CSV table of C-alpha atoms in Angstrom, one decimal:
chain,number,residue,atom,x,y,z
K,124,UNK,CA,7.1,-14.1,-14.2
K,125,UNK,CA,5.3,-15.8,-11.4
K,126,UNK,CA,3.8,-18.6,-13.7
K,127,UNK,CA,3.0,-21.7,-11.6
K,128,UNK,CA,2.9,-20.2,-8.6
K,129,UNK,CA,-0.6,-20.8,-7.0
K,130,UNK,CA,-1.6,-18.4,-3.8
K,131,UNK,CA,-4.7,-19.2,-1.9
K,132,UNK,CA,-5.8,-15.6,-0.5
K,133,UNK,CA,-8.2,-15.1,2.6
K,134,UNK,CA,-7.6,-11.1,2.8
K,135,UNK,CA,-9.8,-8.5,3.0
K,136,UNK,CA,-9.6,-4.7,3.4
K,137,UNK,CA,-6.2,-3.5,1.8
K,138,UNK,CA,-3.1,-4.6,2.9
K,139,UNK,CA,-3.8,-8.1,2.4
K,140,UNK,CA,-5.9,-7.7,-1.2
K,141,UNK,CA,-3.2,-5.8,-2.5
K,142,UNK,CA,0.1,-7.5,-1.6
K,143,UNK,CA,-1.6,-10.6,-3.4
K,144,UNK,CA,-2.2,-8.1,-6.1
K,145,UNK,CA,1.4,-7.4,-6.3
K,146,UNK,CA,1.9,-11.5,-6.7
K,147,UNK,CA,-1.4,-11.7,-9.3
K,148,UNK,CA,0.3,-8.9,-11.2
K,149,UNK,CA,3.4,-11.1,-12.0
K,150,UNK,CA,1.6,-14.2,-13.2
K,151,UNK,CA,0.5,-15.7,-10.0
K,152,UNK,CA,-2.5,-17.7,-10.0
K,153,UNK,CA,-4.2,-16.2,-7.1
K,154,UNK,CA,-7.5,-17.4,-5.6
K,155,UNK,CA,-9.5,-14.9,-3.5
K,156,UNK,CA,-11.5,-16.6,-0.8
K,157,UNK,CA,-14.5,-14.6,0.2
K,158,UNK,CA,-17.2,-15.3,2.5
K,159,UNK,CA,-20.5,-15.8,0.7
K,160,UNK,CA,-21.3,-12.4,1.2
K,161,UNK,CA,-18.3,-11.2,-0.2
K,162,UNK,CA,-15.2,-9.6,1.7
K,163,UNK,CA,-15.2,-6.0,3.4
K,164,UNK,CA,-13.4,-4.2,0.1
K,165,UNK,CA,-16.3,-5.5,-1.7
K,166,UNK,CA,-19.6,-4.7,0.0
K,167,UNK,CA,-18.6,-1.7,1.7
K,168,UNK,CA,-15.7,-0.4,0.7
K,169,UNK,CA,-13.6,3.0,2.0
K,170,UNK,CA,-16.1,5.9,1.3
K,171,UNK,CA,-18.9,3.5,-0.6
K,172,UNK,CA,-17.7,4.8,-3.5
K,173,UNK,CA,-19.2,2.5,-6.5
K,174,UNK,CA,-18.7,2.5,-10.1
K,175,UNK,CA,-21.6,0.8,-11.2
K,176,UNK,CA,-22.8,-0.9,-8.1
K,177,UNK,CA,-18.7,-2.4,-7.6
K,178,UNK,CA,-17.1,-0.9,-4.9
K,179,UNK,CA,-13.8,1.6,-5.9
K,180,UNK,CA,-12.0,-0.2,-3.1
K,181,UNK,CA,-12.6,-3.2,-4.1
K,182,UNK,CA,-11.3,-2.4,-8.2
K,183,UNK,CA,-8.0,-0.7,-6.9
K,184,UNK,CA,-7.0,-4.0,-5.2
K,185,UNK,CA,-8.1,-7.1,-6.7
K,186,UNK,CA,-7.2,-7.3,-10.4
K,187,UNK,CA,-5.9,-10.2,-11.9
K,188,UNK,CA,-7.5,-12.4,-9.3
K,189,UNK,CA,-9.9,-15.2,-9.5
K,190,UNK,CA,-12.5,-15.7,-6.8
K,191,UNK,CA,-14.4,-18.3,-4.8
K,192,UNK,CA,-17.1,-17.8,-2.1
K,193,UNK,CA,-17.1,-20.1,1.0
K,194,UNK,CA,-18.5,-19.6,4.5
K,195,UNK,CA,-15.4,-20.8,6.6
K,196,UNK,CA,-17.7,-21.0,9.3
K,197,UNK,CA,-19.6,-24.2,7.8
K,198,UNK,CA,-18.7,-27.1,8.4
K,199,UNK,CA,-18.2,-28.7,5.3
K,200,UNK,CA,-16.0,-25.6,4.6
K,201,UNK,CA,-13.1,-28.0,4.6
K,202,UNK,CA,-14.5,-30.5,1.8
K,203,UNK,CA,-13.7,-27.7,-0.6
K,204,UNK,CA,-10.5,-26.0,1.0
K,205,UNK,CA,-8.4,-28.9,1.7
K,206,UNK,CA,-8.1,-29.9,-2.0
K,207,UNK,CA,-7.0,-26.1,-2.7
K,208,UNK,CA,-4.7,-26.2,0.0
K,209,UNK,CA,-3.3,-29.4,-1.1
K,210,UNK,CA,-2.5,-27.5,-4.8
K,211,UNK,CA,-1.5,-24.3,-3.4
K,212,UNK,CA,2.4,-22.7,-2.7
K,213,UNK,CA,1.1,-20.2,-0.8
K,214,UNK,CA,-2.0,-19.7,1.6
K,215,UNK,CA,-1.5,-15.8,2.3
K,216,UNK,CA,-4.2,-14.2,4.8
K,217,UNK,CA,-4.9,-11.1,7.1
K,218,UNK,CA,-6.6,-11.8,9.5
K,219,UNK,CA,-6.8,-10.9,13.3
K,220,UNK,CA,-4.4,-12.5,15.1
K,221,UNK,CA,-6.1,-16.1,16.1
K,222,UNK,CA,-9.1,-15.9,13.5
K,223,UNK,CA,-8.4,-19.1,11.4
K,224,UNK,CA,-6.3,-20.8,14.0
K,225,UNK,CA,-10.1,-21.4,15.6
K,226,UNK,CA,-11.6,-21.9,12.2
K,227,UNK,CA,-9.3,-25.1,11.6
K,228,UNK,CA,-6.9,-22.9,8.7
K,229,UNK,CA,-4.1,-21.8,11.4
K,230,UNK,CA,-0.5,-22.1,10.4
K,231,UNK,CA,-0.5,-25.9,12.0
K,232,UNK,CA,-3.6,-27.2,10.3
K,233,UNK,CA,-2.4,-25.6,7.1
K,234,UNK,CA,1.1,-27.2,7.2
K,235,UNK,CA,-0.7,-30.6,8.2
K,236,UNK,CA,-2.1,-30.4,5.2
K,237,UNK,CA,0.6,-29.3,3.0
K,238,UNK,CA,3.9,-29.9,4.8
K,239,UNK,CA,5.4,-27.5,1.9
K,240,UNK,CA,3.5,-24.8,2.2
K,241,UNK,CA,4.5,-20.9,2.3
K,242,UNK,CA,2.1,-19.5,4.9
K,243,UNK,CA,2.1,-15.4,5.0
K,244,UNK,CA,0.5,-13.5,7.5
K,245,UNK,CA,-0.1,-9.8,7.7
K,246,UNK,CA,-1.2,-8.3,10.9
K,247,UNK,CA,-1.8,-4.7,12.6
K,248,UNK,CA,0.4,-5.3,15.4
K,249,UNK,CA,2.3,-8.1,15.2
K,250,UNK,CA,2.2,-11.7,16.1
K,251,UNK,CA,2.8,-11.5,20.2
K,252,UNK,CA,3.3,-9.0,22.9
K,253,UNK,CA,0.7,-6.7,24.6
K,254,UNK,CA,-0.9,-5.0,21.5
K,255,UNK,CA,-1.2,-8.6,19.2
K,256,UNK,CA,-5.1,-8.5,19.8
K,257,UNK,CA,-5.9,-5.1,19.1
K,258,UNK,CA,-7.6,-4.0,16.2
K,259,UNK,CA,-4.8,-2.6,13.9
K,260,UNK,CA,-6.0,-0.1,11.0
K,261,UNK,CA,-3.5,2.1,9.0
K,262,UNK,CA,-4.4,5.6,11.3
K,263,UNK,CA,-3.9,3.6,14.5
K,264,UNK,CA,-0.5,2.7,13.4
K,265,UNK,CA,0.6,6.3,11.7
K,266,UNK,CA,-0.1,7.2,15.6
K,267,UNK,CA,1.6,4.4,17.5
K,268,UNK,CA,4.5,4.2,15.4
K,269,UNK,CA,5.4,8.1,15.6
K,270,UNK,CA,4.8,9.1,11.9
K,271,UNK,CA,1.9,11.7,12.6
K,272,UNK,CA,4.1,12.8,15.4
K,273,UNK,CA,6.8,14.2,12.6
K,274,UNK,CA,4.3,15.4,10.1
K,275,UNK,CA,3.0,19.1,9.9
K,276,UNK,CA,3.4,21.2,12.7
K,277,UNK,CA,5.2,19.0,14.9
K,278,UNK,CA,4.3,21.3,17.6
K,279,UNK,CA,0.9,22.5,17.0
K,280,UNK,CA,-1.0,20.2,14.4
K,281,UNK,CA,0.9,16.7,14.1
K,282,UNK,CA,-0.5,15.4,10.6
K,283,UNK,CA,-1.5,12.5,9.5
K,284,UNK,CA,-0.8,10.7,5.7
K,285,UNK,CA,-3.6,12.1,3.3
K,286,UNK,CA,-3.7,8.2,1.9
K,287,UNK,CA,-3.2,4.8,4.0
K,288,UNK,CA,0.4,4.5,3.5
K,289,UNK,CA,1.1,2.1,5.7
K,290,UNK,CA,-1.3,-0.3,4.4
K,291,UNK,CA,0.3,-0.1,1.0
K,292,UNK,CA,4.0,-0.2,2.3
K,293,UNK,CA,3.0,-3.3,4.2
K,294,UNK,CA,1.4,-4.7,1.2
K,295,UNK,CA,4.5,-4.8,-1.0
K,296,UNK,CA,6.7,-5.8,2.3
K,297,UNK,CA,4.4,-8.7,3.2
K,298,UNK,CA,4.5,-9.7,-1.2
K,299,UNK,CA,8.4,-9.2,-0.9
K,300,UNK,CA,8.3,-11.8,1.8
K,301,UNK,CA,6.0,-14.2,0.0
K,302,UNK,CA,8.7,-14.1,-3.0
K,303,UNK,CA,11.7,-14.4,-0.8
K,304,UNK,CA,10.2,-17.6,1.0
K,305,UNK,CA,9.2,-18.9,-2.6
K,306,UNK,CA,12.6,-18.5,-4.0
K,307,UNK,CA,14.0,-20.4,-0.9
K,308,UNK,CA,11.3,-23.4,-1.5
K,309,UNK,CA,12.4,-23.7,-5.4
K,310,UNK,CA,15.9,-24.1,-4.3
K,311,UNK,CA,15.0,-26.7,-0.9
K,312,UNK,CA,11.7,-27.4,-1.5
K,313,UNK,CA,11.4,-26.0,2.4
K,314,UNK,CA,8.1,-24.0,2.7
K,315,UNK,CA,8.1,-21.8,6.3
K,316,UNK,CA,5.9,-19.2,7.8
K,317,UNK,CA,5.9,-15.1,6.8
K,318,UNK,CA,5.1,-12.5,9.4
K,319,UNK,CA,4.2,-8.8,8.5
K,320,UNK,CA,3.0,-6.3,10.7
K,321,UNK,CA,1.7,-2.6,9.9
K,322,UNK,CA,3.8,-1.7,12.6
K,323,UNK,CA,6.7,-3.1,11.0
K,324,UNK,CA,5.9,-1.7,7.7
K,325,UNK,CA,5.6,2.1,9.6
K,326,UNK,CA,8.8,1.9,11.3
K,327,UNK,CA,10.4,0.6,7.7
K,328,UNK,CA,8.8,3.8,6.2
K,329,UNK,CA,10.7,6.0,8.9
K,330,UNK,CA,14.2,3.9,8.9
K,331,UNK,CA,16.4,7.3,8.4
K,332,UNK,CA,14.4,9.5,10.4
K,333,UNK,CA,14.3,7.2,13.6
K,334,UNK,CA,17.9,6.2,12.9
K,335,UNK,CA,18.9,9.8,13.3
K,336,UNK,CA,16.4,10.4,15.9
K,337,UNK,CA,18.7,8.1,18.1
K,338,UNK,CA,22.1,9.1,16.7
K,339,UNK,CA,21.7,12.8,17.7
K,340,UNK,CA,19.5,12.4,20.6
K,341,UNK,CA,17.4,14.7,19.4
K,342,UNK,CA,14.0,15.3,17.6
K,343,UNK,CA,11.3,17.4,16.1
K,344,UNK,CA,11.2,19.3,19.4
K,345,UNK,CA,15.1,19.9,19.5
K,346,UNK,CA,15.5,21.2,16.0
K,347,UNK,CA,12.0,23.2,15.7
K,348,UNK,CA,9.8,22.7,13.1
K,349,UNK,CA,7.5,25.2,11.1
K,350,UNK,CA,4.4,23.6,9.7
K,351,UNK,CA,5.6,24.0,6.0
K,352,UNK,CA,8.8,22.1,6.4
K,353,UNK,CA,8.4,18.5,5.1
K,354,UNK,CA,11.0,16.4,7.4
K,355,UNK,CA,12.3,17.5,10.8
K,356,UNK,CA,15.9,16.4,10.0
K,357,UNK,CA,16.7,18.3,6.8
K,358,UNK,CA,17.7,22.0,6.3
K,359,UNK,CA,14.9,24.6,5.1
K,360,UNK,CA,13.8,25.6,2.6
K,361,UNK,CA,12.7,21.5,1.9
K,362,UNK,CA,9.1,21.9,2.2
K,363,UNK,CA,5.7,23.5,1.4
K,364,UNK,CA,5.0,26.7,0.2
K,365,UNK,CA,2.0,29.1,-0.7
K,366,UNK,CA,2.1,30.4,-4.0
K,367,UNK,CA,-0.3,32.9,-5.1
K,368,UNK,CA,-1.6,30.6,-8.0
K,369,UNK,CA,-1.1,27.1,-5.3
K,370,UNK,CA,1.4,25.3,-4.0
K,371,UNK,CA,5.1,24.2,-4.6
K,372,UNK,CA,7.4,22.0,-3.0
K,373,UNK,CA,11.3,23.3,-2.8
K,374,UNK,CA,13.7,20.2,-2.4
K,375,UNK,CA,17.5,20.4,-1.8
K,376,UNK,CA,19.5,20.7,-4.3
K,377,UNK,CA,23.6,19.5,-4.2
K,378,UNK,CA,24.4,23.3,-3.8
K,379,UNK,CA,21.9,26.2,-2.0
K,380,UNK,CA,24.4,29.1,-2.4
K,381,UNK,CA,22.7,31.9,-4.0
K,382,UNK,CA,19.6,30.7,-2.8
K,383,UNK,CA,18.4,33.7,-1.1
K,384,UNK,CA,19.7,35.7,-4.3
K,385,UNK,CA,17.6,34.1,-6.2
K,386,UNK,CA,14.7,34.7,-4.3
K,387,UNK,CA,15.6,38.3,-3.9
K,388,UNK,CA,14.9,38.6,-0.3
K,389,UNK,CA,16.6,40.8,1.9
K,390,UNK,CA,15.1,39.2,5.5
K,391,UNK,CA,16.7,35.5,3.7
K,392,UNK,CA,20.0,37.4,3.1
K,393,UNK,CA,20.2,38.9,6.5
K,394,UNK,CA,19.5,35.7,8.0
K,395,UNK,CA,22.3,34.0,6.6
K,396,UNK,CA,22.9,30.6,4.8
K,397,UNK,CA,23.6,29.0,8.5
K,398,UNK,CA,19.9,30.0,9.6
K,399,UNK,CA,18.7,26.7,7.2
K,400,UNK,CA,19.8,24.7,10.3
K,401,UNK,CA,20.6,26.7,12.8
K,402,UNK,CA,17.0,28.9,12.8
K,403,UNK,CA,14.6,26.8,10.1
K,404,UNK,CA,12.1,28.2,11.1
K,405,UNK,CA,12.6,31.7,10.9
K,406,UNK,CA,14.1,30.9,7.5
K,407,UNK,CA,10.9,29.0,6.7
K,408,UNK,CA,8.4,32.2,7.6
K,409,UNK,CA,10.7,34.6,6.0
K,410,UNK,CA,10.7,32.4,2.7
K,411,UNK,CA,7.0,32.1,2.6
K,412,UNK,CA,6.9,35.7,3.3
K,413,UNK,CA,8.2,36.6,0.2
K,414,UNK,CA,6.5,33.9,-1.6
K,415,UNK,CA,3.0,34.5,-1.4
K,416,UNK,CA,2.5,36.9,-3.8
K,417,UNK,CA,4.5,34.8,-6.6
K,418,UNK,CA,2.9,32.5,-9.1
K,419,UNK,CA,4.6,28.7,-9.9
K,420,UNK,CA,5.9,29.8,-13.4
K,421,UNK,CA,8.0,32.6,-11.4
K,422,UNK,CA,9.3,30.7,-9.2
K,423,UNK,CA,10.8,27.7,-11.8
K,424,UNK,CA,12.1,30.6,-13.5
K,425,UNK,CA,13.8,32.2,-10.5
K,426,UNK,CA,15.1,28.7,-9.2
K,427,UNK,CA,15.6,26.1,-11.8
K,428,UNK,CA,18.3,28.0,-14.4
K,429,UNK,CA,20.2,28.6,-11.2
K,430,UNK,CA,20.3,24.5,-10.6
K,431,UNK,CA,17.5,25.0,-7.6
K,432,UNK,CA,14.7,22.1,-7.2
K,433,UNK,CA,11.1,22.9,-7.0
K,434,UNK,CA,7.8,21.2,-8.4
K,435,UNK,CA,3.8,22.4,-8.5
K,436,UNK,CA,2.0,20.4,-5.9
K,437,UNK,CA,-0.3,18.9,-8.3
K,438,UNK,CA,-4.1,17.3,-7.3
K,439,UNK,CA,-5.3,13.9,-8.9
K,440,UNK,CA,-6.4,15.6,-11.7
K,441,UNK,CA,-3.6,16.9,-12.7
K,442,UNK,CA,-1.6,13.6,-12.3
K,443,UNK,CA,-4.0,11.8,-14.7
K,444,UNK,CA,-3.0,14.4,-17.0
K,445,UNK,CA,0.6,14.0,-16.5
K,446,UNK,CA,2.4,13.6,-19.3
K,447,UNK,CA,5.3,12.0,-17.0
K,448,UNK,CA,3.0,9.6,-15.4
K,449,UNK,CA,2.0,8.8,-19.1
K,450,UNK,CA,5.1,8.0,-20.6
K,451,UNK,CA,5.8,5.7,-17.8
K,452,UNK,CA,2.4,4.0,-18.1
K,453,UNK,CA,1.7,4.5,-14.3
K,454,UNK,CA,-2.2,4.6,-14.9
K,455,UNK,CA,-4.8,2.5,-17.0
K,456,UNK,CA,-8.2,2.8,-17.9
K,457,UNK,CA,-10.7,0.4,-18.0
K,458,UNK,CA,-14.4,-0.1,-18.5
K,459,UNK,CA,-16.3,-1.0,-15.7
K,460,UNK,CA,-20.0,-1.1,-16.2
K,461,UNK,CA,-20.1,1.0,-18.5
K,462,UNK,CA,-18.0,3.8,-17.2
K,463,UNK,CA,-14.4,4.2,-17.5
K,464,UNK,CA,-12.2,4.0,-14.7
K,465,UNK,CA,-8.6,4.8,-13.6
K,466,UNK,CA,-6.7,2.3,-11.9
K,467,UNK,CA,-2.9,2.2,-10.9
K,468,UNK,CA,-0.9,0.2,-12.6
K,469,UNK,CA,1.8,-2.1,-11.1
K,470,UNK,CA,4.6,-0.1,-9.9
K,471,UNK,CA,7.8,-1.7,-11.6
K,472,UNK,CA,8.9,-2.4,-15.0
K,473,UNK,CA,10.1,-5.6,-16.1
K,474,UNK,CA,12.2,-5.9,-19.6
K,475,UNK,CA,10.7,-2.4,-20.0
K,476,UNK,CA,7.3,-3.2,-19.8
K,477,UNK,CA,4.6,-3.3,-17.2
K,478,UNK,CA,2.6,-6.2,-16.6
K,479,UNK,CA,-0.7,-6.3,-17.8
K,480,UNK,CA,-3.9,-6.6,-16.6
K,481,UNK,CA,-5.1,-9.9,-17.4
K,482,UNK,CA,-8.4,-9.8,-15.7
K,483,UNK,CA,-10.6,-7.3,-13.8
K,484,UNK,CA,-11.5,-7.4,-10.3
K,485,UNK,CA,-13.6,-10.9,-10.3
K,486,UNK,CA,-17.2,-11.5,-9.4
K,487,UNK,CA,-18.5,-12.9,-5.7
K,488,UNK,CA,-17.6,-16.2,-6.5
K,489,UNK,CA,-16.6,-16.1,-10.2
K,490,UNK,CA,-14.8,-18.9,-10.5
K,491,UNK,CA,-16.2,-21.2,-7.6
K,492,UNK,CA,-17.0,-24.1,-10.4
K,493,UNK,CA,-13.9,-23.5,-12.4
K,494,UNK,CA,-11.6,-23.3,-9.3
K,495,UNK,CA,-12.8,-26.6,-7.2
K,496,UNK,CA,-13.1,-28.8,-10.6
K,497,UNK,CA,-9.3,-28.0,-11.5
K,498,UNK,CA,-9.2,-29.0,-7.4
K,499,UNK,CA,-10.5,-32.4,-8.7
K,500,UNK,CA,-14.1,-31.9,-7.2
K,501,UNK,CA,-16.8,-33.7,-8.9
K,502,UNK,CA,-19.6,-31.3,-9.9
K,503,UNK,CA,-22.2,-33.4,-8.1
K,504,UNK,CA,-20.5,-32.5,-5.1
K,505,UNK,CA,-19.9,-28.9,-6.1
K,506,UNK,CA,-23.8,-28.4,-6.6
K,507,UNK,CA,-24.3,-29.7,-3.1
K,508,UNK,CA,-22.1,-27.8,-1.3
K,509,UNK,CA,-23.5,-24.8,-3.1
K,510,UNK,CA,-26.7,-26.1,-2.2
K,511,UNK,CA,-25.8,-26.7,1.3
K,512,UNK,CA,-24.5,-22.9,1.6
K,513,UNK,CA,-21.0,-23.9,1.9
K,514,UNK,CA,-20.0,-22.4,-1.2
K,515,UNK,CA,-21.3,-19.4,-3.2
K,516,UNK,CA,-21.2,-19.1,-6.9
K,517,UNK,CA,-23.2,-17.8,-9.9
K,518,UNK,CA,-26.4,-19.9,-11.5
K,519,UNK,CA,-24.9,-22.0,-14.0
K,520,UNK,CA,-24.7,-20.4,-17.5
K,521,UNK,CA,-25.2,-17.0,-16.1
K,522,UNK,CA,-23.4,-13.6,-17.0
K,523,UNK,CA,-20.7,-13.7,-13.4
């Protein structure tokens, strides 16, 4: 769908990786520029988990990429990133604020280049005010921006997301961006600078809740909120529950009358159907009360003939098994040396289907060769800026 479009990618970790995942997914050539050691989501990655010596990190966020090494640092750096740039729609990058402004690949120097170009930048805290040159990581922002505040126990054990969430979110906000400037350029030919911030992207994730934060002047603190209840602004029972055999979930449904009925709880009954509001978290205790002693297939039995939602919290095991999650063709496997791994699949369907993977997660410098000689480098000079340690790339002829 993106055929044509050609995104030059200095990104590392996950945010960055993965929103020009999102673009590489839909056709986009995309070109990941490494240092000749390779980026962080490579050597190290989150856990140094490895499947065969390649970082898990690096395989969830990189697919249908190609991939050059080049020390930005050197100073012949240029020689082979100024004909890339010249070819390029989009240079997308996450960086710390300032990093390739003072390695000559700022927003300026870019545009110098390539008057037309999209340039997309992804930060932790934004692009000015007192917190631009801070470190920004997904945890630092769940805490700044107030999410682990409203998570868990808001009064005894705020929470934080069991995944990087905001990283993710910003991911697909800072891709969203990229297409929305792109779609501009192919009606004006006007390229133009995109700005994302995890902080942005955490706020985005809590629109309603901060909304009506404001609206009623009140918070997690004015309403109460027991551990097992999953948002401080909605009536109990939406949460968390014990089970004897696990966990379930039990969501709102359009109508909770008879909900107490159906559980068969007198403390529920006496409460009253105004307690879901009014007193949650009694509600909430005398609910898990009389739920610890009953397995999951008792409780869809009790609830869902009456019209009640409810769902098994299920582990990663359990979702791979999904049949759900199959039919939707949310997961792949693949074979990476010699093992077979799971991978999630691009999120959205297009004409029913979902894109495919066209390549795995590319080599430290793959493509080097092949990328500069489209570029119209001659492979005399190639060689010599590999020589020179400019560049990084695989002996000639060998396995990548």
């Amino acid at each position: 769908m993106l055929d044509g479009l050609k995104v030059l990618s200095f990104s590392h970790f996950v945010q960055g990786p993965s929103a020009a995942q999102h673009l590489a997914d839909l056709g986009a050539d995309v070109i990941k520029v490494e240092p000749p050691g390779g980026a962080w989501e490579r050597r190290t990655g989150s856990g140094g988990i490895r499947v065969g010596g390649i970082s898990a990190t690096f395989l969830a966020v990189n697919r249908n990429k190609r991939a050059i090494a080049v020390d930005l640092k050197h100073p012949r750096a240029k020689e082979a990133l100024v004909p890339l740039i010249r070819r390029a729609d989009v240079v997308l990058e996450n960086y710390r604020r300032g990093a390739l402004d003072r390695l000559g690949l700022g927003y300026d120097a870019v545009r110098a280049i390539k008057p037309d170009i999209i340039y997309a930048s992804a930060t932790g805290w934004g692009a000015s005010g007192p917190m631009a040159d801070r470190p920004g990581v997904d945890l630092l922002v769940q805490a700044r921006s107030g999410l682990i505040s409203v998570t868990g126990d808001v009064r005894a054990a705020p929470t934080a997301a069991g995944t990087p969430i905001v990283d993710h979110h910003g991911a697909a906000l800072l891709a969203l961006g990229v297409l929305a400037a792109y779609a501009r350029k192919l009606r004006t030919g006007r390229g133009g600078r995109v700005e994302s911030s995890l902080l942005a992207a955490a706020l985005d994730l809590q629109a309603e809740s901060l909304t009506l934060y404001h609206a009623a002047g009140r918070g997690p603190d004015g309403v109460r909120r027991d551990g097992r209840l999953a948002a401080w602004f909605i009536d109990a029972p939406y949460g968390v529950y014990a089970l004897a055999d696990g966990h379930a979930v039990i969501a709102l449904s359009g109508d909770m009358d008879g909900f107490a009925e159906a559980i068969g709880s007198p403390e529920l009954a006496a409460l009253g159907p105004q307690a879901r509001l009014r007193d949650r978290d009694a509600f909430t205790r005398a609910l898990a009360a009389a739920l610890a002693t009953w397995t999951y297939q008792r409780l869809e039995a009790a609830l869902v003939p009456r019209g009640f939602w409810c769902e098994r919290v299920a582990d990663y095991d359990d979702v791979a098994r999904d049949p759900q999650v199959a039919a939707c063709g949310l997961l792949a496997e693949a074979e990476v040396a010699g093992r077979t791994v799971t991978l999630v699949r691009h999120p959205v369907r297009y004409d029913g289907e979902s894109p495919a993977i066209r390549r795995m997660p590319p080599a430290l410098g793959e493509h080097t060769r092949e990328v500069l000689a489209e570029a119209g480098l001659a492979p005399a000079l190639i060689d010599d800026l590999i020589g020179a340690g400019t560049l990084a790339a695989p002996a000639e002829g060998s396995a990548a």
